[in-house]
Coordinates of C-alpha atoms in Angstrom, one line a residue:
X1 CA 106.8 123.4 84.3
X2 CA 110.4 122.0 83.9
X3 CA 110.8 118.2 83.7
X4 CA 112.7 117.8 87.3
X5 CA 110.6 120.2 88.9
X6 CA 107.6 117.9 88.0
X7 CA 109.7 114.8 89.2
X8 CA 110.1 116.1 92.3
X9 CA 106.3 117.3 93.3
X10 CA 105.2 113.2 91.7
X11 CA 108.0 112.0 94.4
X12 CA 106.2 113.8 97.1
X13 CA 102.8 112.4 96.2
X14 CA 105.1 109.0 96.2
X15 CA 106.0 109.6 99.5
X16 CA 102.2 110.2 100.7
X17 CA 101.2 107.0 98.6
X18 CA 103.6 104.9 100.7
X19 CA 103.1 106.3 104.2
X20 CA 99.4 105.2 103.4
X21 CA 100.6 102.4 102.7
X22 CA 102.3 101.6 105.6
X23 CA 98.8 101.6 107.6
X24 CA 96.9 99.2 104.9
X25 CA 100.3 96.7 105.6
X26 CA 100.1 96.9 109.1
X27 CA 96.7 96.3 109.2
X28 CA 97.2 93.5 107.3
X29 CA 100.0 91.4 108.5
X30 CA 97.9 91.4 112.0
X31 CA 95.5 89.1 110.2
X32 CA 97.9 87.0 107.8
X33 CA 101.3 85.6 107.5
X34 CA 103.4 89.0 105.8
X35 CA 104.7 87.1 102.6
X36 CA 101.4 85.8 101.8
X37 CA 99.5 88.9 102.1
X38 CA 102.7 90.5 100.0
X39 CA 102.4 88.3 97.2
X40 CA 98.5 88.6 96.6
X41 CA 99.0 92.7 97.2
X42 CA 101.4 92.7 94.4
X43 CA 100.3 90.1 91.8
X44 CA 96.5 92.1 92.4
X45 CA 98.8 95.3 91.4
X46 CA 100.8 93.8 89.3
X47 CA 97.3 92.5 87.2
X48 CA 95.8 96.2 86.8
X49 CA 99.1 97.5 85.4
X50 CA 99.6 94.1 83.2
X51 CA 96.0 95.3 81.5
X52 CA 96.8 98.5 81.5
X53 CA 100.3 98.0 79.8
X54 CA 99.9 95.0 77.4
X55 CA 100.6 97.2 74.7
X56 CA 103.3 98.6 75.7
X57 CA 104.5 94.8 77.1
X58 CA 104.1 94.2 73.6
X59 CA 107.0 95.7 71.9
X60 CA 109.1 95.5 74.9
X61 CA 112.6 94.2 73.2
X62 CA 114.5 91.2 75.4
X63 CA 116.8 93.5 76.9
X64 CA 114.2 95.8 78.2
X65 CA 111.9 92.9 79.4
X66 CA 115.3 91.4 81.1
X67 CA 116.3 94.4 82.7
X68 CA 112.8 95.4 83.9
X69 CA 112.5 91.5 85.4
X70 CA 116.2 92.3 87.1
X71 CA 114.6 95.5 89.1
X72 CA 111.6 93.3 89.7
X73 CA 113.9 90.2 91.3
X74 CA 115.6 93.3 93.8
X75 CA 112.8 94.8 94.8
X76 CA 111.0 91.5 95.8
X77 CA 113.8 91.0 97.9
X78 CA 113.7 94.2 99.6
X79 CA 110.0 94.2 100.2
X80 CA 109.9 90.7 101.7
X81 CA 112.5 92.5 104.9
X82 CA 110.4 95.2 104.4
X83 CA 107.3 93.3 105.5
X84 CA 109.1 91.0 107.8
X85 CA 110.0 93.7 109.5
X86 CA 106.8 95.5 109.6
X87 CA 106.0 92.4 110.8
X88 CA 107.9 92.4 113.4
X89 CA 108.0 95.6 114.7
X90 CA 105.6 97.7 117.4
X91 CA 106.7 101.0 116.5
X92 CA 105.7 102.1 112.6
X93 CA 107.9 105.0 113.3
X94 CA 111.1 104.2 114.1
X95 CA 110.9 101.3 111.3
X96 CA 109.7 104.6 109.1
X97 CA 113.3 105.7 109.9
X98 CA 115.4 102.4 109.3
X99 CA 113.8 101.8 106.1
X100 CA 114.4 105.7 105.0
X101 CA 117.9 104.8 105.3
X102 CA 118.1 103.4 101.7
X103 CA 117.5 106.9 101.0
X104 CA 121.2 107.8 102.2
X105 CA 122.3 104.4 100.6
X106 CA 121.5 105.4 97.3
X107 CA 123.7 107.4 96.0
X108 CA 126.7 105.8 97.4
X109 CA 125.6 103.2 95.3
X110 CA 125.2 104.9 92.2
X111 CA 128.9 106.7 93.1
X112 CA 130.7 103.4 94.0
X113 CA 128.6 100.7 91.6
X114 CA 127.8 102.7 88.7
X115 CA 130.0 105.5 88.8
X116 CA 127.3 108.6 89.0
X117 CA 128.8 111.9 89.9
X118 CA 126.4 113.3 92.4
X119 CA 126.1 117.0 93.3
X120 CA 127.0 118.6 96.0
X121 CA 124.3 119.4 97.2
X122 CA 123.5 115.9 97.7
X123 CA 126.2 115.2 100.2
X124 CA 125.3 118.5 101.6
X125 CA 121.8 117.4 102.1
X126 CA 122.1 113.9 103.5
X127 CA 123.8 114.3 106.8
X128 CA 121.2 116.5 107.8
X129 CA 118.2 114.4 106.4
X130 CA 119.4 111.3 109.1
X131 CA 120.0 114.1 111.9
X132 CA 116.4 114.4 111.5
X133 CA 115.1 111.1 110.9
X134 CA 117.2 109.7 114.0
X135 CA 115.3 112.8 116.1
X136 CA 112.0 111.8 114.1
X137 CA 112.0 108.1 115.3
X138 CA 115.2 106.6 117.2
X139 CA 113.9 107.8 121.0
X140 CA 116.0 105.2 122.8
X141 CA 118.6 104.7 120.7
X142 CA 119.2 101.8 118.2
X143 CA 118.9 98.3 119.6
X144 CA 119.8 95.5 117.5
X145 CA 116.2 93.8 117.7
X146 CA 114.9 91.3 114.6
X147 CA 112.6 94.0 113.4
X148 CA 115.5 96.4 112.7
X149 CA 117.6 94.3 111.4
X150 CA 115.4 93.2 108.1
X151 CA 114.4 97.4 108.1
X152 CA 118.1 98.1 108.0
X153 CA 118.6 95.1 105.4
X154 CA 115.1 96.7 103.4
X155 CA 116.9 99.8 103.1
X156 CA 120.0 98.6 101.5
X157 CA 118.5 96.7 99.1
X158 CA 115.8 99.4 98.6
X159 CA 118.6 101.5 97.2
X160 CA 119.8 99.1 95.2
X161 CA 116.4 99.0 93.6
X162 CA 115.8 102.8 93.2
X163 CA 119.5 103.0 91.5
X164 CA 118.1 100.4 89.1
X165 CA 115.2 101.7 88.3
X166 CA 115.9 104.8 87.3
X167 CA 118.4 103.3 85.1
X168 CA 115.9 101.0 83.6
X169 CA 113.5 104.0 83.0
X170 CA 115.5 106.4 81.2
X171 CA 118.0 106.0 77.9
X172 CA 121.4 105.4 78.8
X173 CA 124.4 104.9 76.1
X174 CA 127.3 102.8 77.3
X175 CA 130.6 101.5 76.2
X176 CA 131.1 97.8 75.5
X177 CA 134.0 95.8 76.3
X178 CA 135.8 96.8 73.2
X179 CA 135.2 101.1 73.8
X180 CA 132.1 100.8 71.6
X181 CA 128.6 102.9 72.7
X182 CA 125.9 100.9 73.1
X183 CA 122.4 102.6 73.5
X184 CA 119.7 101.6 76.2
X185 CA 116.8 102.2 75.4
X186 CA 114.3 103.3 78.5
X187 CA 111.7 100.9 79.9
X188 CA 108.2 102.8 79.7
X189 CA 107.4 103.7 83.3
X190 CA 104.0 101.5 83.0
X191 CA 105.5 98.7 81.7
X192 CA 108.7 98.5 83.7
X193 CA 106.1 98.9 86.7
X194 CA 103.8 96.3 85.9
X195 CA 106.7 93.7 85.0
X196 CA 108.8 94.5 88.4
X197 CA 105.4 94.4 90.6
X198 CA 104.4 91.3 89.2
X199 CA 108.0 89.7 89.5
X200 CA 108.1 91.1 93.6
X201 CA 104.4 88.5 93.6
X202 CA 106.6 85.7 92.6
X203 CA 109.7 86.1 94.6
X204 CA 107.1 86.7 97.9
X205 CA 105.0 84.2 96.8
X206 CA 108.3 81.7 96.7
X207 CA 109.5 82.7 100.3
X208 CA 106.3 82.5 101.7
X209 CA 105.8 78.8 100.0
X210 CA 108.7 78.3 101.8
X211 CA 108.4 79.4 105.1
X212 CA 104.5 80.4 106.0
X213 CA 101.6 78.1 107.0
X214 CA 98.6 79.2 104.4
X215 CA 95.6 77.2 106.1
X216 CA 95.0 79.2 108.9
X217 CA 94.7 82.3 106.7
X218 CA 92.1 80.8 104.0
X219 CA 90.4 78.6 106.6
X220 CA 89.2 81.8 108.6
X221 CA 89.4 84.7 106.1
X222 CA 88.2 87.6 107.7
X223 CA 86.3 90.1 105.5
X224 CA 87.9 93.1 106.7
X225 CA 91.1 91.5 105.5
X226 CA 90.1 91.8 101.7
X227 CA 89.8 95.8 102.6
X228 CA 93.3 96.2 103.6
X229 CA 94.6 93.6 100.8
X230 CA 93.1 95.9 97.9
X231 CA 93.9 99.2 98.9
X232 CA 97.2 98.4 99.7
X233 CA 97.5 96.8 96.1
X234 CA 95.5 99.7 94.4
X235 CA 96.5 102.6 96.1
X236 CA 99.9 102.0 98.4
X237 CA 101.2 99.6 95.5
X238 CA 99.9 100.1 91.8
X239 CA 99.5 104.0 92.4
X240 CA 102.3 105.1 94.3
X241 CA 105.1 102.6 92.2
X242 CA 103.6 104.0 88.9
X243 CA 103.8 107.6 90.2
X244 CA 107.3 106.7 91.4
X245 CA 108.7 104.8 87.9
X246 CA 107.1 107.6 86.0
X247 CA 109.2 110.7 88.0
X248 CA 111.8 108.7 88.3
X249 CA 111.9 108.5 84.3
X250 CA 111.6 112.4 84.2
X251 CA 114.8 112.7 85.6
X252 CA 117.2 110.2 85.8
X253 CA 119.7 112.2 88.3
X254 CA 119.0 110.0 91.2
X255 CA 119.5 112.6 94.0
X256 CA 116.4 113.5 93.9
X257 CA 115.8 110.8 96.1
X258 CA 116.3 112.7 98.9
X259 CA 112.7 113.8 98.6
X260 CA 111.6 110.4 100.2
X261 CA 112.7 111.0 103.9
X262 CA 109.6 113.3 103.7
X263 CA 108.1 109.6 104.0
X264 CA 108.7 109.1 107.8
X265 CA 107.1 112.3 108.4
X266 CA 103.6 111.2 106.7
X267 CA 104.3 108.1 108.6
X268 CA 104.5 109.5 111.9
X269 CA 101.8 111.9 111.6
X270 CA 99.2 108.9 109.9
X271 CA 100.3 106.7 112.8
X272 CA 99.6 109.6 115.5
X273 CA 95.9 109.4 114.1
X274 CA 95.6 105.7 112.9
X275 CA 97.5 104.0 115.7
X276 CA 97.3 106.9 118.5
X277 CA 101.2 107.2 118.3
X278 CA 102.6 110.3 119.3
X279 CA 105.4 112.6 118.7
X280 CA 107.2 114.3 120.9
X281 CA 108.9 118.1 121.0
X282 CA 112.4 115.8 119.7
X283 CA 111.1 114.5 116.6
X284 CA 108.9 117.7 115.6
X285 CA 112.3 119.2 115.7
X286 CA 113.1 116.0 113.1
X287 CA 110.6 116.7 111.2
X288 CA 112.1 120.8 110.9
X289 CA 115.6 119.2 110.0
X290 CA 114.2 116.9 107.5
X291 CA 112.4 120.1 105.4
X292 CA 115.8 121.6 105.9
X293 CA 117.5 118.8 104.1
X294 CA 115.2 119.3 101.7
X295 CA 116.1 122.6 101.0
X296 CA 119.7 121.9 100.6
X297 CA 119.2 119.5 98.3
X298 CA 117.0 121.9 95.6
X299 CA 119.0 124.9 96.6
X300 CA 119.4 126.0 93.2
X301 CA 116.2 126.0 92.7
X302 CA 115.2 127.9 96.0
X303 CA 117.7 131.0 95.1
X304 CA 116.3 131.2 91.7
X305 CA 112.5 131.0 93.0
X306 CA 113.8 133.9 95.9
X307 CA 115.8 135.8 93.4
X308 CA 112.7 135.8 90.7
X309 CA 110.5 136.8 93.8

């Protein structure tokens, strides 16, 4: 199986990962301040993948070990919106949507910050993925609530993070300030993992210092609450960020992000049987645009499948 046709089925378990995820955090955050329960989700994650790759930790050299502590330091910021808006927020859906934004962030950013050339197919693609994400979730239109605003923040810095990491992941040679190449060597996927989820514990763990009474939380501890905790750090954190690092090191193209707005959709459909959410006939028609954004995107290798067919 070709390398980017193996990235791209990992980013759809990703996206599967993380809309389970979304129910564990929701869960959560009902019984505990969101930073808090962040910071032990991640530095539980963060722990497993530490053990799992010391030796690779090992002979990490200083730029790879600052570089993967740079991705970590972005993405803590973007999950502590993330989870404030989760926080926030009575409708797991539409926030689905604003977050899945970053999705259509990302490779401006790698165009404008770092210069990627993106395919066309890309630019082609994107347009219809938020058609279908704003008929997924935005039912009354977009109101300016607190919620929305960190989701909308989330997602910026989200792509921010993706662009990063799939820097960090794969080789890269650049030119120095005087035309010379200098070589970047990749960050192994478990090791650039394990650093950036334990950096995100620190950076929640900070903000929550900073702003979150802990008493109430460890004076009445409910046991249920150590459920959601360690599946979200097992399965919605370690897992799918692993998964995630590891495809994105398979390819280091970044448009296959578009795969992720399939996120939403697991979202909306876990929600219509976790929550009772529903869907109506406008966002199954999202949901249709979505796949077809999909499609544009991996065109290429459509035709040839059709063709071979």
């Amino acid at each position: 199986m070709p390398q980017s046709r193996k990235a791209d089925l990992l980013m759809v378990v990703v996206t599967l990962l993380a809309a389970i995820g979304w129910m564990f955090s929701k869960e959560a955050v009902q019984l505990m301040p969101p930073l808090l329960f962040m910071s032990l989700r991640f530095f539980i994650a963060g722990a497993i993948l530490l053990v799992a790759g010391q030796g690779q930790i090992r002979r990490l050299a200083p730029d790879q070990l600052r570089r993967a502590i740079g991705v970590g330091l972005v993405f803590g910021f973007a999950m502590s919106a993330w989870i404030t808006g989760l926080f926030l927020t009575d409708n797991v859906g539409e926030g689905a949507f604003l977050t899945s934004l970053g999705v259509v962030f990302v490779p401006i950013i790698a165009r404008v910050v770092f210069r990627e050339i993106q395919p066309l197919s890309t630019w082609v693609a994107l347009p219809v993925a938020i058609a279908g994400l704003a008929l997924l979730s935005l039912r009354n239109g977009f109101r300016p609530e607190a919620g929305q605003v960190f989701f909308v923040l989330a997602a910026s810095v989200f792509a921010l993070y993706f662009t990063l990491n799939t820097r960090a992941a794969n080789t890269r040679v650049t030119r120095g300030t005087r035309g010379e190449e200098q070589r970047k060597e990749r960050v192994p996927a478990l090791a650039l993992t394990a650093i950036a989820l334990t950096t995100v514990g620190f950076v929640t763990l900070a903000l929550s210092a900073l702003r979150e009474p802990w008493a109430p939380t460890f004076s009445g501890f409910q046991p249920m609450l150590w459920v959601w905790v360690l599946a979200s750090a097992t399965i919605g954190t370690a897992g799918r960020f692993f998964v995630q690092t590891y495809a994105q090191s398979l390819s280091a193209n970044s448009h296959g992000v578009v795969i992720l707005v399939l996120e939403p959709v697991w979202v909306a459909i876990f929600a219509a049987a976790w929550f009772g959410e529903t869907m109506s006939a406008v966002q199954l028609g999202g949901c249709s645009l979505i796949f077809a954004a999909l499609l544009f995107n991996r065109w290429g290798a459509v035709k040839k499948l059709l063709l071979r067919r």
